Amino acid sequence: MYLKFDKVGDTVIAYMMGELDHHSAEEVRNKVDNRIDVEKANNLIMDFSGVTFMDSSGIGVVIGRYKKLNRNGGKVFVANVTGAVERVFELSGMFKIINLYNSIEEAINNI
């Protein structure tokens, strides 16, 4: 999995490309957490436009970041989720606690 980061205000944006599964989950978790800590970010937007596959390990990554930021009053947003990855989110019930947006701009505007 390839990760690219951006920052807008106190929000880190994580652009992910590849498969978010048990092989890549720990690496993604570590890199995202590190970036959140270094940037002292309150919010995280995870861009799934480049994610081609996600399993339950990916759900764990998202939930873990949600818990980490929620403890300090921050939020996690997901953007550009489509196809089979969106179905995994729906089946897990994640959209009940994490907001889905069609674009990064839309997520930023709703922080």
Short mmCIF file of N, CA and C in Angstrom, two decimals:
data_model
loop_
_atom_site.label_atom_id
_atom_site.label_comp_id
_atom_site.label_asym_id
_atom_site.label_seq_id
_atom_site.Cartn_x
_atom_site.Cartn_y
_atom_site.Cartn_z
N MET A 1 0.84 -1.17 0.00
CA MET A 1 0.00 0.00 0.00
C MET A 1 0.88 1.24 0.00
N TYR A 2 0.55 2.18 -0.88
CA TYR A 2 1.26 3.44 -0.96
C TYR A 2 0.44 4.50 -0.25
N LEU A 3 1.08 5.33 0.57
CA LEU A 3 0.41 6.40 1.30
C LEU A 3 1.04 7.74 0.96
N LYS A 4 0.18 8.74 0.79
CA LYS A 4 0.64 10.11 0.58
C LYS A 4 -0.16 10.97 1.54
N PHE A 5 0.48 11.97 2.13
CA PHE A 5 -0.19 12.79 3.13
C PHE A 5 -0.23 14.26 2.71
N ASP A 6 -1.26 14.94 3.20
CA ASP A 6 -1.41 16.37 3.01
C ASP A 6 -1.98 16.91 4.32
N LYS A 7 -1.92 18.21 4.50
CA LYS A 7 -2.46 18.80 5.72
C LYS A 7 -3.20 20.08 5.37
N VAL A 8 -4.39 20.22 5.94
CA VAL A 8 -5.19 21.43 5.79
C VAL A 8 -5.61 21.84 7.19
N GLY A 9 -5.08 22.95 7.69
CA GLY A 9 -5.39 23.36 9.05
C GLY A 9 -4.91 22.31 10.04
N ASP A 10 -5.84 21.84 10.89
CA ASP A 10 -5.48 20.81 11.87
C ASP A 10 -5.94 19.43 11.42
N THR A 11 -6.07 19.26 10.11
CA THR A 11 -6.55 18.01 9.54
C THR A 11 -5.49 17.37 8.65
N VAL A 12 -5.19 16.10 8.91
CA VAL A 12 -4.30 15.33 8.04
C VAL A 12 -5.17 14.60 7.03
N ILE A 13 -4.75 14.63 5.78
CA ILE A 13 -5.43 13.87 4.72
C ILE A 13 -4.50 12.75 4.31
N ALA A 14 -5.00 11.51 4.39
CA ALA A 14 -4.22 10.34 4.00
C ALA A 14 -4.78 9.78 2.70
N TYR A 15 -3.99 9.87 1.64
CA TYR A 15 -4.37 9.30 0.34
C TYR A 15 -3.78 7.90 0.29
N MET A 16 -4.63 6.90 0.12
CA MET A 16 -4.18 5.51 0.14
C MET A 16 -4.36 4.88 -1.25
N MET A 17 -3.35 4.13 -1.66
CA MET A 17 -3.42 3.45 -2.94
C MET A 17 -2.97 2.01 -2.79
N GLY A 18 -3.82 1.08 -3.22
CA GLY A 18 -3.49 -0.34 -3.13
C GLY A 18 -4.52 -1.09 -2.31
N GLU A 19 -4.09 -2.18 -1.71
CA GLU A 19 -4.97 -3.03 -0.93
C GLU A 19 -4.77 -2.79 0.56
N LEU A 20 -5.88 -2.55 1.27
CA LEU A 20 -5.83 -2.36 2.71
C LEU A 20 -6.33 -3.66 3.35
N ASP A 21 -5.37 -4.55 3.61
CA ASP A 21 -5.72 -5.87 4.14
C ASP A 21 -4.74 -6.25 5.24
N HIS A 22 -4.77 -7.50 5.67
CA HIS A 22 -3.93 -7.92 6.78
C HIS A 22 -2.43 -7.78 6.49
N HIS A 23 -2.06 -7.72 5.21
CA HIS A 23 -0.66 -7.56 4.86
C HIS A 23 -0.19 -6.12 5.05
N SER A 24 -1.08 -5.16 4.85
CA SER A 24 -0.68 -3.75 4.88
C SER A 24 -1.22 -2.97 6.07
N ALA A 25 -2.14 -3.55 6.83
CA ALA A 25 -2.84 -2.82 7.89
C ALA A 25 -1.89 -2.22 8.93
N GLU A 26 -0.92 -2.99 9.40
CA GLU A 26 -0.02 -2.49 10.44
C GLU A 26 0.82 -1.32 9.93
N GLU A 27 1.30 -1.43 8.71
CA GLU A 27 2.10 -0.35 8.12
C GLU A 27 1.25 0.92 7.99
N VAL A 28 0.03 0.78 7.50
CA VAL A 28 -0.86 1.93 7.36
C VAL A 28 -1.15 2.54 8.72
N ARG A 29 -1.46 1.70 9.68
CA ARG A 29 -1.75 2.16 11.05
C ARG A 29 -0.57 2.98 11.59
N ASN A 30 0.63 2.43 11.48
CA ASN A 30 1.82 3.10 12.01
C ASN A 30 2.11 4.42 11.31
N LYS A 31 2.01 4.44 9.99
CA LYS A 31 2.32 5.66 9.23
C LYS A 31 1.28 6.75 9.49
N VAL A 32 0.00 6.37 9.55
CA VAL A 32 -1.06 7.36 9.80
C VAL A 32 -0.94 7.90 11.22
N ASP A 33 -0.74 7.02 12.19
CA ASP A 33 -0.58 7.47 13.58
C ASP A 33 0.62 8.40 13.73
N ASN A 34 1.71 8.04 13.09
CA ASN A 34 2.91 8.87 13.14
C ASN A 34 2.62 10.26 12.58
N ARG A 35 1.95 10.31 11.45
CA ARG A 35 1.66 11.60 10.83
C ARG A 35 0.71 12.44 11.70
N ILE A 36 -0.29 11.79 12.28
CA ILE A 36 -1.22 12.49 13.19
C ILE A 36 -0.44 13.09 14.36
N ASP A 37 0.47 12.32 14.93
CA ASP A 37 1.26 12.78 16.08
C ASP A 37 2.22 13.90 15.70
N VAL A 38 2.94 13.74 14.60
CA VAL A 38 3.91 14.74 14.16
C VAL A 38 3.22 16.07 13.85
N GLU A 39 2.09 15.99 13.17
CA GLU A 39 1.35 17.20 12.76
C GLU A 39 0.46 17.74 13.87
N LYS A 40 0.34 16.98 14.98
CA LYS A 40 -0.57 17.36 16.06
C LYS A 40 -1.98 17.63 15.53
N ALA A 41 -2.43 16.73 14.68
CA ALA A 41 -3.72 16.89 14.00
C ALA A 41 -4.88 16.48 14.90
N ASN A 42 -5.99 17.19 14.75
CA ASN A 42 -7.22 16.85 15.47
C ASN A 42 -8.14 15.99 14.63
N ASN A 43 -8.03 16.10 13.31
CA ASN A 43 -8.93 15.38 12.41
C ASN A 43 -8.13 14.64 11.35
N LEU A 44 -8.79 13.61 10.80
CA LEU A 44 -8.18 12.79 9.75
C LEU A 44 -9.21 12.54 8.67
N ILE A 45 -8.80 12.79 7.43
CA ILE A 45 -9.61 12.40 6.27
C ILE A 45 -8.85 11.29 5.57
N MET A 46 -9.51 10.14 5.40
CA MET A 46 -8.89 9.01 4.70
C MET A 46 -9.51 8.93 3.32
N ASP A 47 -8.67 9.12 2.29
CA ASP A 47 -9.13 9.09 0.90
C ASP A 47 -8.96 7.67 0.36
N PHE A 48 -10.09 7.05 0.03
CA PHE A 48 -10.10 5.66 -0.43
C PHE A 48 -10.17 5.53 -1.95
N SER A 49 -9.98 6.63 -2.70
CA SER A 49 -10.13 6.57 -4.16
C SER A 49 -9.15 5.59 -4.80
N GLY A 50 -8.00 5.36 -4.18
CA GLY A 50 -7.02 4.45 -4.75
C GLY A 50 -7.00 3.07 -4.11
N VAL A 51 -7.95 2.81 -3.20
CA VAL A 51 -7.99 1.51 -2.53
C VAL A 51 -8.79 0.53 -3.38
N THR A 52 -8.14 -0.55 -3.79
CA THR A 52 -8.77 -1.52 -4.69
C THR A 52 -9.41 -2.69 -3.95
N PHE A 53 -8.99 -2.90 -2.69
CA PHE A 53 -9.52 -4.00 -1.90
C PHE A 53 -9.35 -3.67 -0.43
N MET A 54 -10.34 -4.05 0.39
CA MET A 54 -10.22 -3.88 1.83
C MET A 54 -10.92 -5.04 2.52
N ASP A 55 -10.28 -5.57 3.58
CA ASP A 55 -10.91 -6.62 4.38
C ASP A 55 -11.12 -6.09 5.79
N SER A 56 -11.43 -6.97 6.72
CA SER A 56 -11.73 -6.56 8.09
C SER A 56 -10.54 -5.88 8.77
N SER A 57 -9.33 -6.18 8.33
CA SER A 57 -8.16 -5.49 8.89
C SER A 57 -8.21 -4.00 8.57
N GLY A 58 -8.71 -3.68 7.41
CA GLY A 58 -8.88 -2.27 7.03
C GLY A 58 -9.90 -1.58 7.91
N ILE A 59 -10.97 -2.28 8.23
CA ILE A 59 -11.97 -1.74 9.16
C ILE A 59 -11.30 -1.45 10.50
N GLY A 60 -10.45 -2.35 10.95
CA GLY A 60 -9.73 -2.16 12.20
C GLY A 60 -8.85 -0.93 12.18
N VAL A 61 -8.21 -0.66 11.06
CA VAL A 61 -7.36 0.53 10.92
C VAL A 61 -8.22 1.79 11.08
N VAL A 62 -9.35 1.82 10.39
CA VAL A 62 -10.22 3.00 10.45
C VAL A 62 -10.78 3.19 11.86
N ILE A 63 -11.28 2.12 12.46
CA ILE A 63 -11.84 2.19 13.82
C ILE A 63 -10.77 2.63 14.83
N GLY A 64 -9.57 2.11 14.69
CA GLY A 64 -8.49 2.50 15.59
C GLY A 64 -8.17 3.98 15.52
N ARG A 65 -8.13 4.55 14.31
CA ARG A 65 -7.88 5.99 14.15
C ARG A 65 -9.06 6.78 14.71
N TYR A 66 -10.28 6.26 14.52
CA TYR A 66 -11.47 6.91 15.08
C TYR A 66 -11.36 7.00 16.60
N LYS A 67 -11.00 5.90 17.24
CA LYS A 67 -10.88 5.88 18.70
C LYS A 67 -9.77 6.82 19.17
N LYS A 68 -8.64 6.79 18.47
CA LYS A 68 -7.49 7.63 18.83
C LYS A 68 -7.87 9.11 18.79
N LEU A 69 -8.50 9.54 17.72
CA LEU A 69 -8.83 10.96 17.58
C LEU A 69 -10.04 11.36 18.42
N ASN A 70 -10.99 10.45 18.55
CA ASN A 70 -12.21 10.74 19.31
C ASN A 70 -11.90 11.02 20.78
N ARG A 71 -10.89 10.37 21.32
CA ARG A 71 -10.48 10.59 22.71
C ARG A 71 -10.14 12.06 22.98
N ASN A 72 -9.62 12.73 21.96
CA ASN A 72 -9.21 14.13 22.10
C ASN A 72 -10.17 15.10 21.43
N GLY A 73 -11.37 14.62 21.13
CA GLY A 73 -12.38 15.49 20.50
C GLY A 73 -12.25 15.64 19.00
N GLY A 74 -11.37 14.85 18.38
CA GLY A 74 -11.19 14.91 16.94
C GLY A 74 -12.12 13.96 16.21
N LYS A 75 -12.06 14.01 14.88
CA LYS A 75 -12.94 13.19 14.06
C LYS A 75 -12.18 12.54 12.91
N VAL A 76 -12.76 11.44 12.42
CA VAL A 76 -12.26 10.77 11.23
C VAL A 76 -13.35 10.82 10.17
N PHE A 77 -12.94 11.15 8.96
CA PHE A 77 -13.85 11.20 7.83
C PHE A 77 -13.29 10.29 6.74
N VAL A 78 -14.16 9.67 5.95
CA VAL A 78 -13.70 8.90 4.80
C VAL A 78 -14.29 9.53 3.55
N ALA A 79 -13.50 9.50 2.48
CA ALA A 79 -13.92 10.11 1.22
C ALA A 79 -13.59 9.19 0.06
N ASN A 80 -14.37 9.35 -1.00
CA ASN A 80 -14.11 8.65 -2.26
C ASN A 80 -14.12 7.13 -2.12
N VAL A 81 -15.08 6.61 -1.35
CA VAL A 81 -15.21 5.17 -1.18
C VAL A 81 -16.18 4.65 -2.24
N THR A 82 -15.78 3.64 -2.98
CA THR A 82 -16.64 3.12 -4.04
C THR A 82 -16.60 1.59 -4.08
N GLY A 83 -17.53 1.03 -4.82
CA GLY A 83 -17.54 -0.39 -5.14
C GLY A 83 -17.52 -1.32 -3.95
N ALA A 84 -16.67 -2.34 -4.06
CA ALA A 84 -16.59 -3.39 -3.04
C ALA A 84 -16.11 -2.83 -1.70
N VAL A 85 -15.26 -1.81 -1.72
CA VAL A 85 -14.78 -1.21 -0.48
C VAL A 85 -15.94 -0.53 0.25
N GLU A 86 -16.80 0.13 -0.50
CA GLU A 86 -17.97 0.76 0.11
C GLU A 86 -18.89 -0.30 0.73
N ARG A 87 -19.00 -1.42 0.09
CA ARG A 87 -19.83 -2.53 0.60
C ARG A 87 -19.29 -3.04 1.94
N VAL A 88 -17.97 -3.14 2.06
CA VAL A 88 -17.36 -3.56 3.32
C VAL A 88 -17.71 -2.57 4.43
N PHE A 89 -17.63 -1.28 4.12
CA PHE A 89 -18.02 -0.25 5.09
C PHE A 89 -19.49 -0.41 5.50
N GLU A 90 -20.35 -0.61 4.51
CA GLU A 90 -21.79 -0.74 4.79
C GLU A 90 -22.08 -1.96 5.66
N LEU A 91 -21.50 -3.09 5.32
CA LEU A 91 -21.75 -4.32 6.06
C LEU A 91 -21.23 -4.24 7.50
N SER A 92 -20.16 -3.48 7.70
CA SER A 92 -19.57 -3.37 9.03
C SER A 92 -20.34 -2.39 9.93
N GLY A 93 -21.19 -1.58 9.33
CA GLY A 93 -21.93 -0.58 10.11
C GLY A 93 -21.11 0.66 10.42
N MET A 94 -19.97 0.82 9.78
CA MET A 94 -19.08 1.95 10.07
C MET A 94 -19.70 3.31 9.76
N PHE A 95 -20.58 3.36 8.78
CA PHE A 95 -21.16 4.64 8.41
C PHE A 95 -22.08 5.21 9.48
N LYS A 96 -22.36 4.41 10.52
CA LYS A 96 -23.15 4.91 11.65
C LYS A 96 -22.32 5.84 12.53
N ILE A 97 -20.99 5.67 12.52
CA ILE A 97 -20.15 6.50 13.38
C ILE A 97 -19.15 7.36 12.60
N ILE A 98 -18.90 7.03 11.34
CA ILE A 98 -17.94 7.78 10.54
C ILE A 98 -18.64 8.28 9.29
N ASN A 99 -18.50 9.58 9.04
CA ASN A 99 -19.16 10.18 7.89
C ASN A 99 -18.41 9.91 6.59
N LEU A 100 -19.19 9.62 5.54
CA LEU A 100 -18.66 9.37 4.20
C LEU A 100 -18.93 10.59 3.33
N TYR A 101 -17.92 11.02 2.59
CA TYR A 101 -18.06 12.14 1.67
C TYR A 101 -17.59 11.74 0.29
N ASN A 102 -18.13 12.40 -0.72
CA ASN A 102 -17.82 12.08 -2.12
C ASN A 102 -16.48 12.67 -2.57
N SER A 103 -15.95 13.62 -1.81
CA SER A 103 -14.67 14.24 -2.19
C SER A 103 -13.96 14.75 -0.94
N ILE A 104 -12.68 15.02 -1.09
CA ILE A 104 -11.89 15.61 -0.01
C ILE A 104 -12.44 16.99 0.33
N GLU A 105 -12.78 17.77 -0.69
CA GLU A 105 -13.30 19.11 -0.48
C GLU A 105 -14.58 19.09 0.34
N GLU A 106 -15.46 18.14 0.03
CA GLU A 106 -16.71 18.03 0.77
C GLU A 106 -16.44 17.67 2.23
N ALA A 107 -15.50 16.79 2.47
CA ALA A 107 -15.13 16.41 3.84
C ALA A 107 -14.56 17.61 4.60
N ILE A 108 -13.66 18.36 3.96
CA ILE A 108 -13.06 19.54 4.58
C ILE A 108 -14.14 20.56 4.95
N ASN A 109 -15.09 20.75 4.07
CA ASN A 109 -16.16 21.72 4.31
C ASN A 109 -17.09 21.30 5.44
N ASN A 110 -17.06 20.03 5.85
CA ASN A 110 -17.95 19.53 6.90
C ASN A 110 -17.23 19.25 8.22
N ILE A 111 -16.00 19.71 8.32
CA ILE A 111 -15.26 19.51 9.58
C ILE A 111 -15.78 20.48 10.62
#
